[in-house]
Amino acid sequence: MCGVVGIISTQKPVAGELYESLIHLQHRGQDAAGMMTYNKRFHEKKGTGYIRDIFDEQNMARLQGKVGIGHTRYPTVGGFSVEEAQPVMTHVPHGIAMAHNGNLVNYNDLVNEVNEQDHRLINSSVDIEVILHIFAHALDHPKTDIKNLSFFDQICQAVDTVFHRASGAYSVIGTIMNKGMVVFRDPHGIRPLVKGVRQNNDGTTDHIFASETTMFYALGFELDGNVAPGEVIYIEENGTVHSRTLKNEQFTPCIFEYVYFARPDSIQNEISVYRSRLRMGQNLAKRWKEQYPDITPDIVIPAPSTANTAALSFANELGVRFSEGLYKNPFIGRTFIMPGQEIRKKSVRYKLVPQEFEIRDKKVLIVDDSIVRGNTSKEIVRMVREFGATKVFFVSACPPVKFPCFYGVDMPTRGELTAAHRSVSEIEEYMGVDILMYQKIDDLVEAVTRKGEHNIDRPCMACLNGQYITGDVDEHTMERMERQRNHERSKQK
Ligand code: SF4
């Protein structure tokens, strides 16, 4: 999972606002980040770690220009070095830079094709470099005579080539030297990509594109909808906007954005993430009352902090006191987002401290956003028991996660997913809880899609139901990709 942002202004340099945007996207990736702007040439700065540690006054001063893109990286494939950081660029044609959020299912095949057929070098293991070279090669070798084509038509041809060759999830923001900004989203719209506008005093308009709306208010941008699935947008340096939808499949955005990844103040695909989480808690509590009418906890505690919202509405619906019984140290990164199982295991106690006065001698119900690997949940249960809970119930706002994600979220192999090889009662026993209850799939979909002027056909839920929207992930492909991911992980240890 990653965060991506692009800003194009007719009036002022964009580096400062890209920096602020990345701060507002930091929750989407803490491994590495980068920024690339241009005036007469490209200027870039990349590094590993937090945004605040990568950029300083000196390197920010170099990032000149009124067009630029930024990226914060959380690797699902590829390495953890600065070489794997985005944006990436190619000199031919024009000079093109790109960054994205997503993951390609047919990455390996495309690398071979790009190397052998297109004679272009892939110099990293990040998917966006493949997309960049497919786009650049297509732009440099147009299918038809360009004499009668506008530059936007040429861009459309190049993006169309990407859509036909690249399978998977990709929300892409790019810049083309001395031309402007190009933006596109895969035909299923799996990963988010919002757009915003800001009016200038001279009547011109600045544009922003980003994974989330989280920086819009701070920077004075207004939400202008989403980049549609299969849509390409080109904005010239003078602010002229061109847009066209090239390919339109079922609109299936990732449901896990609402469950876990997106910041609660985000609006994604016209749906408030915060409100969807409230509805998740509400639906869960209704099920609890149906299934356990005679069991009422004394307090409802969220596993902080993504589950706070669902826990709040769960407690309201049940008429039980909401308690912040687990204090979270805000200066430690999200455990789910840290590479490496051992680090993850160790960091739970370091990060969370149970509040004894809230827990001792009480029947405690813990609400978590999801149970992916199960280690964090197990550790939380153990801590709550150590602090004197008489009963521990655990509910998950997300149904069991049983399948790997090949669209950009770190759920790499079935071997690491607790629900892939355990029944609910086995997970209950593994976690050491008195009752474990999961959200039902239909209740989750209802919670996400109940409100909002959205046009979602059905969200992607491949990690929950094994139905991979791109249609090219069968058992054989899954096993091959799992083997590859295990191999990559073993190299990183
Ligand atoms: Fe999101 Fe799951 Fe689909 Fe991946 S498989 S895109 S995590 S819903």
Short mmCIF file of C-alpha atoms in Angstrom, two decimals, residues 18 25 31 35 91 99 107 130 141 200 214 251 273 376 391 456 480 488:
data_model
loop_
_atom_site.label_atom_id
_atom_site.label_comp_id
_atom_site.label_asym_id
_atom_site.label_seq_id
_atom_site.Cartn_x
_atom_site.Cartn_y
_atom_site.Cartn_z
CA LEU A 18 3.70 18.18 -1.92
CA LEU A 25 -0.46 10.41 3.45
CA ASP A 31 9.20 2.73 4.49
CA MET A 35 9.26 13.73 -4.60
CA HIS A 91 14.34 10.34 -20.39
CA ALA A 99 4.46 7.28 -9.17
CA TYR A 107 4.58 -8.12 -13.33
CA VAL A 130 7.12 -1.34 -15.79
CA HIS A 141 6.02 4.33 -30.99
CA ASN A 200 -6.49 31.32 -8.14
CA THR A 214 -6.65 14.11 3.74
CA PHE A 251 -16.08 -0.69 -10.60
CA VAL A 273 -14.61 6.38 5.55
CA THR A 376 -1.42 -8.66 17.36
CA LYS A 391 -14.04 -12.54 30.28
CA ILE A 456 -19.56 1.10 -6.88
CA ARG A 480 3.51 -19.29 -7.91
CA GLU A 488 11.64 -12.37 -1.43
#
